Amino acid sequence: MTTSTSETTVKLSIEELARAALEEASSNLGSDVVLLDTRNVSDFTDFFVIASGETERHLEMMADRIERKIRELGMRRNNREGSGSGGWLLIDFPGFIVHLFNRETRAYYDLEGLWSQANEVVRLQ
């Protein structure tokens, strides 16, 4: 991805964009935020960003802010599914997927367990 500013043009990798999504989730009080590198175990995406939120509104707010941040960096989402009321929001960007859960739904689906062969790049508690 290429981002233009008045002074320079910056090219961001998919990993840098996924890290920006991780940082945005963390700065918006997401908990147990993790970045998984799935390049060696998945043919449909390179990274997962997974985070937990406290309420329906919190999940929706994190999703909106992550989308806005990544859009500011020059990338638009492919798709968004789920809702805060359902306990799971998925935002599909080219090259990475953001999963936002309430704690109960995150424990039930256990994506980190399902994708245990993926490399954990970052975890922010």
PDB file of C-alpha atoms in Angstrom:
ATOM      1  CA  MET A   1       0.000   0.000   0.000  1.00  0.00           C
ATOM      2  CA  THR A   2       1.173   3.514  -0.705  1.00  0.00           C
ATOM      3  CA  THR A   3       0.264   6.427   1.517  1.00  0.00           C
ATOM      4  CA  SER A   4       0.817  10.009   0.381  1.00  0.00           C
ATOM      5  CA  THR A   5       1.521  12.933   2.637  1.00  0.00           C
ATOM      6  CA  SER A   6       2.330  16.484   1.604  1.00  0.00           C
ATOM      7  CA  GLU A   7       6.027  15.719   2.072  1.00  0.00           C
ATOM      8  CA  THR A   8       6.606  12.067   1.158  1.00  0.00           C
ATOM      9  CA  THR A   9       5.067   8.868  -0.094  1.00  0.00           C
ATOM     10  CA  VAL A  10       5.299   5.913   2.272  1.00  0.00           C
ATOM     11  CA  LYS A  11       4.813   2.315   1.159  1.00  0.00           C
ATOM     12  CA  LEU A  12       3.330   0.078   3.861  1.00  0.00           C
ATOM     13  CA  SER A  13       3.465  -3.700   3.811  1.00  0.00           C
ATOM     14  CA  ILE A  14       0.502  -5.886   4.690  1.00  0.00           C
ATOM     15  CA  GLU A  15       2.215  -6.676   7.995  1.00  0.00           C
ATOM     16  CA  GLU A  16       2.594  -2.970   8.787  1.00  0.00           C
ATOM     17  CA  LEU A  17      -1.088  -2.407   8.031  1.00  0.00           C
ATOM     18  CA  ALA A  18      -2.059  -5.382  10.212  1.00  0.00           C
ATOM     19  CA  ARG A  19       0.136  -3.943  12.996  1.00  0.00           C
ATOM     20  CA  ALA A  20      -1.645  -0.597  12.583  1.00  0.00           C
ATOM     21  CA  ALA A  21      -4.978  -2.404  13.062  1.00  0.00           C
ATOM     22  CA  LEU A  22      -3.564  -4.132  16.155  1.00  0.00           C
ATOM     23  CA  GLU A  23      -2.366  -0.804  17.572  1.00  0.00           C
ATOM     24  CA  GLU A  24      -5.725   0.820  16.858  1.00  0.00           C
ATOM     25  CA  ALA A  25      -7.567  -1.988  18.677  1.00  0.00           C
ATOM     26  CA  SER A  26      -5.193  -1.650  21.619  1.00  0.00           C
ATOM     27  CA  SER A  27      -5.452   2.141  21.769  1.00  0.00           C
ATOM     28  CA  ASN A  28      -9.247   1.788  21.835  1.00  0.00           C
ATOM     29  CA  LEU A  29      -9.070  -0.439  24.915  1.00  0.00           C
ATOM     30  CA  GLY A  30      -9.252  -3.779  23.157  1.00  0.00           C
ATOM     31  CA  SER A  31      -7.866  -6.504  25.394  1.00  0.00           C
ATOM     32  CA  ASP A  32      -5.657  -9.512  24.688  1.00  0.00           C
ATOM     33  CA  VAL A  33      -4.848  -8.158  21.221  1.00  0.00           C
ATOM     34  CA  VAL A  34      -2.835 -10.566  19.094  1.00  0.00           C
ATOM     35  CA  LEU A  35      -1.277 -10.592  15.631  1.00  0.00           C
ATOM     36  CA  LEU A  36      -0.905 -14.023  14.032  1.00  0.00           C
ATOM     37  CA  ASP A  37       1.203 -14.616  10.928  1.00  0.00           C
ATOM     38  CA  THR A  38      -0.789 -17.175   8.932  1.00  0.00           C
ATOM     39  CA  ARG A  39       1.301 -17.098   5.737  1.00  0.00           C
ATOM     40  CA  ASN A  40       2.673 -20.623   6.286  1.00  0.00           C
ATOM     41  CA  VAL A  41      -0.684 -22.169   7.204  1.00  0.00           C
ATOM     42  CA  SER A  42      -3.300 -20.304   5.142  1.00  0.00           C
ATOM     43  CA  ASP A  43      -3.829 -19.646   1.479  1.00  0.00           C
ATOM     44  CA  PHE A  44      -6.544 -16.995   1.970  1.00  0.00           C
ATOM     45  CA  THR A  45      -4.863 -14.434   4.240  1.00  0.00           C
ATOM     46  CA  ASP A  46      -1.448 -13.491   5.587  1.00  0.00           C
ATOM     47  CA  PHE A  47      -2.370 -12.245   9.066  1.00  0.00           C
ATOM     48  CA  PHE A  48      -5.096 -12.361  11.691  1.00  0.00           C
ATOM     49  CA  VAL A  49      -5.601  -9.576  14.201  1.00  0.00           C
ATOM     50  CA  ILE A  50      -7.695 -10.798  17.137  1.00  0.00           C
ATOM     51  CA  ALA A  51      -8.963  -8.645  20.015  1.00  0.00           C
ATOM     52  CA  SER A  52     -11.602  -8.720  22.738  1.00  0.00           C
ATOM     53  CA  GLY A  53     -14.046  -5.964  23.614  1.00  0.00           C
ATOM     54  CA  GLU A  54     -16.245  -5.421  26.640  1.00  0.00           C
ATOM     55  CA  THR A  55     -19.650  -4.522  25.194  1.00  0.00           C
ATOM     56  CA  GLU A  56     -21.578  -4.514  21.911  1.00  0.00           C
ATOM     57  CA  ARG A  57     -20.915  -0.800  21.536  1.00  0.00           C
ATOM     58  CA  HIS A  58     -17.212  -1.240  22.308  1.00  0.00           C
ATOM     59  CA  LEU A  59     -16.848  -3.881  19.575  1.00  0.00           C
ATOM     60  CA  GLU A  60     -18.633  -1.687  17.023  1.00  0.00           C
ATOM     61  CA  MET A  61     -16.531   1.355  17.981  1.00  0.00           C
ATOM     62  CA  MET A  62     -13.264  -0.596  17.673  1.00  0.00           C
ATOM     63  CA  ALA A  63     -14.315  -1.916  14.257  1.00  0.00           C
ATOM     64  CA  ASP A  64     -15.224   1.569  13.015  1.00  0.00           C
ATOM     65  CA  ARG A  65     -11.947   3.059  14.229  1.00  0.00           C
ATOM     66  CA  ILE A  66      -9.838   0.242  12.794  1.00  0.00           C
ATOM     67  CA  GLU A  67     -11.554   0.656   9.427  1.00  0.00           C
ATOM     68  CA  ARG A  68     -11.001   4.418   9.523  1.00  0.00           C
ATOM     69  CA  LYS A  69      -7.314   4.039  10.432  1.00  0.00           C
ATOM     70  CA  ILE A  70      -6.598   1.510   7.698  1.00  0.00           C
ATOM     71  CA  ARG A  71      -8.522   3.609   5.166  1.00  0.00           C
ATOM     72  CA  GLU A  72      -6.362   6.629   6.157  1.00  0.00           C
ATOM     73  CA  LEU A  73      -3.322   4.445   5.401  1.00  0.00           C
ATOM     74  CA  GLY A  74      -4.633   3.777   1.901  1.00  0.00           C
ATOM     75  CA  MET A  75      -6.504   0.477   2.085  1.00  0.00           C
ATOM     76  CA  ARG A  76     -10.224  -0.250   2.017  1.00  0.00           C
ATOM     77  CA  ARG A  77     -11.863  -3.330   3.428  1.00  0.00           C
ATOM     78  CA  ASN A  78     -13.176  -6.139   1.271  1.00  0.00           C
ATOM     79  CA  ASN A  79     -16.011  -7.033   3.610  1.00  0.00           C
ATOM     80  CA  ARG A  80     -17.369  -6.626   7.133  1.00  0.00           C
ATOM     81  CA  GLU A  81     -19.498  -9.259   8.797  1.00  0.00           C
ATOM     82  CA  GLY A  82     -21.126  -9.784  12.158  1.00  0.00           C
ATOM     83  CA  SER A  83     -22.126  -7.280  14.794  1.00  0.00           C
ATOM     84  CA  GLY A  84     -21.367  -6.247  18.320  1.00  0.00           C
ATOM     85  CA  SER A  85     -24.711  -7.717  19.393  1.00  0.00           C
ATOM     86  CA  GLY A  86     -23.622 -11.076  17.949  1.00  0.00           C
ATOM     87  CA  GLY A  87     -20.353 -10.984  19.887  1.00  0.00           C
ATOM     88  CA  TRP A  88     -18.098 -11.202  16.811  1.00  0.00           C
ATOM     89  CA  LEU A  89     -17.150  -8.706  14.133  1.00  0.00           C
ATOM     90  CA  LEU A  90     -14.944  -9.674  11.207  1.00  0.00           C
ATOM     91  CA  ILE A  91     -13.278  -7.110   8.953  1.00  0.00           C
ATOM     92  CA  ASP A  92     -11.660  -8.576   5.843  1.00  0.00           C
ATOM     93  CA  PHE A  93      -8.858  -6.437   4.394  1.00  0.00           C
ATOM     94  CA  PRO A  94      -6.664  -7.492   1.481  1.00  0.00           C
ATOM     95  CA  GLY A  95      -4.001  -9.647   3.159  1.00  0.00           C
ATOM     96  CA  PHE A  96      -5.314  -9.638   6.731  1.00  0.00           C
ATOM     97  CA  ILE A  97      -8.473 -10.228   8.712  1.00  0.00           C
ATOM     98  CA  VAL A  98      -9.484  -8.505  11.945  1.00  0.00           C
ATOM     99  CA  HIS A  99     -11.590 -10.523  14.409  1.00  0.00           C
ATOM    100  CA  LEU A 100     -13.217  -8.623  17.289  1.00  0.00           C
ATOM    101  CA  PHE A 101     -14.960 -10.725  19.933  1.00  0.00           C
ATOM    102  CA  ASN A 102     -16.618 -10.444  23.274  1.00  0.00           C
ATOM    103  CA  ARG A 103     -14.779 -12.692  25.753  1.00  0.00           C
ATOM    104  CA  GLU A 104     -17.364 -15.479  25.757  1.00  0.00           C
ATOM    105  CA  THR A 105     -17.506 -15.780  21.961  1.00  0.00           C
ATOM    106  CA  ARG A 106     -13.727 -15.592  21.667  1.00  0.00           C
ATOM    107  CA  ALA A 107     -13.336 -18.479  24.112  1.00  0.00           C
ATOM    108  CA  TYR A 108     -15.989 -20.501  22.251  1.00  0.00           C
ATOM    109  CA  TYR A 109     -14.400 -20.148  18.793  1.00  0.00           C
ATOM    110  CA  ASP A 110     -10.789 -20.285  20.073  1.00  0.00           C
ATOM    111  CA  LEU A 111      -9.209 -19.026  16.841  1.00  0.00           C
ATOM    112  CA  GLU A 112      -5.756 -19.035  18.436  1.00  0.00           C
ATOM    113  CA  GLY A 113      -6.206 -22.744  19.156  1.00  0.00           C
ATOM    114  CA  LEU A 114      -7.586 -23.492  15.691  1.00  0.00           C
ATOM    115  CA  TRP A 115      -4.669 -21.613  14.116  1.00  0.00           C
ATOM    116  CA  SER A 116      -2.038 -22.807  16.599  1.00  0.00           C
ATOM    117  CA  GLN A 117       0.371 -23.508  13.721  1.00  0.00           C
ATOM    118  CA  ALA A 118       0.433 -19.792  12.906  1.00  0.00           C
ATOM    119  CA  ASN A 119       3.270 -17.693  14.291  1.00  0.00           C
ATOM    120  CA  GLU A 120       2.248 -15.310  17.086  1.00  0.00           C
ATOM    121  CA  VAL A 121       3.975 -12.041  16.144  1.00  0.00           C
ATOM    122  CA  VAL A 122       2.660  -9.726  18.880  1.00  0.00           C
ATOM    123  CA  ARG A 123       0.387 -10.065  21.906  1.00  0.00           C
ATOM    124  CA  LEU A 124      -0.718  -7.052  23.906  1.00  0.00           C
ATOM    125  CA  GLN A 125      -2.470  -7.844  27.165  1.00  0.00           C
TER     126      GLN A 125
END
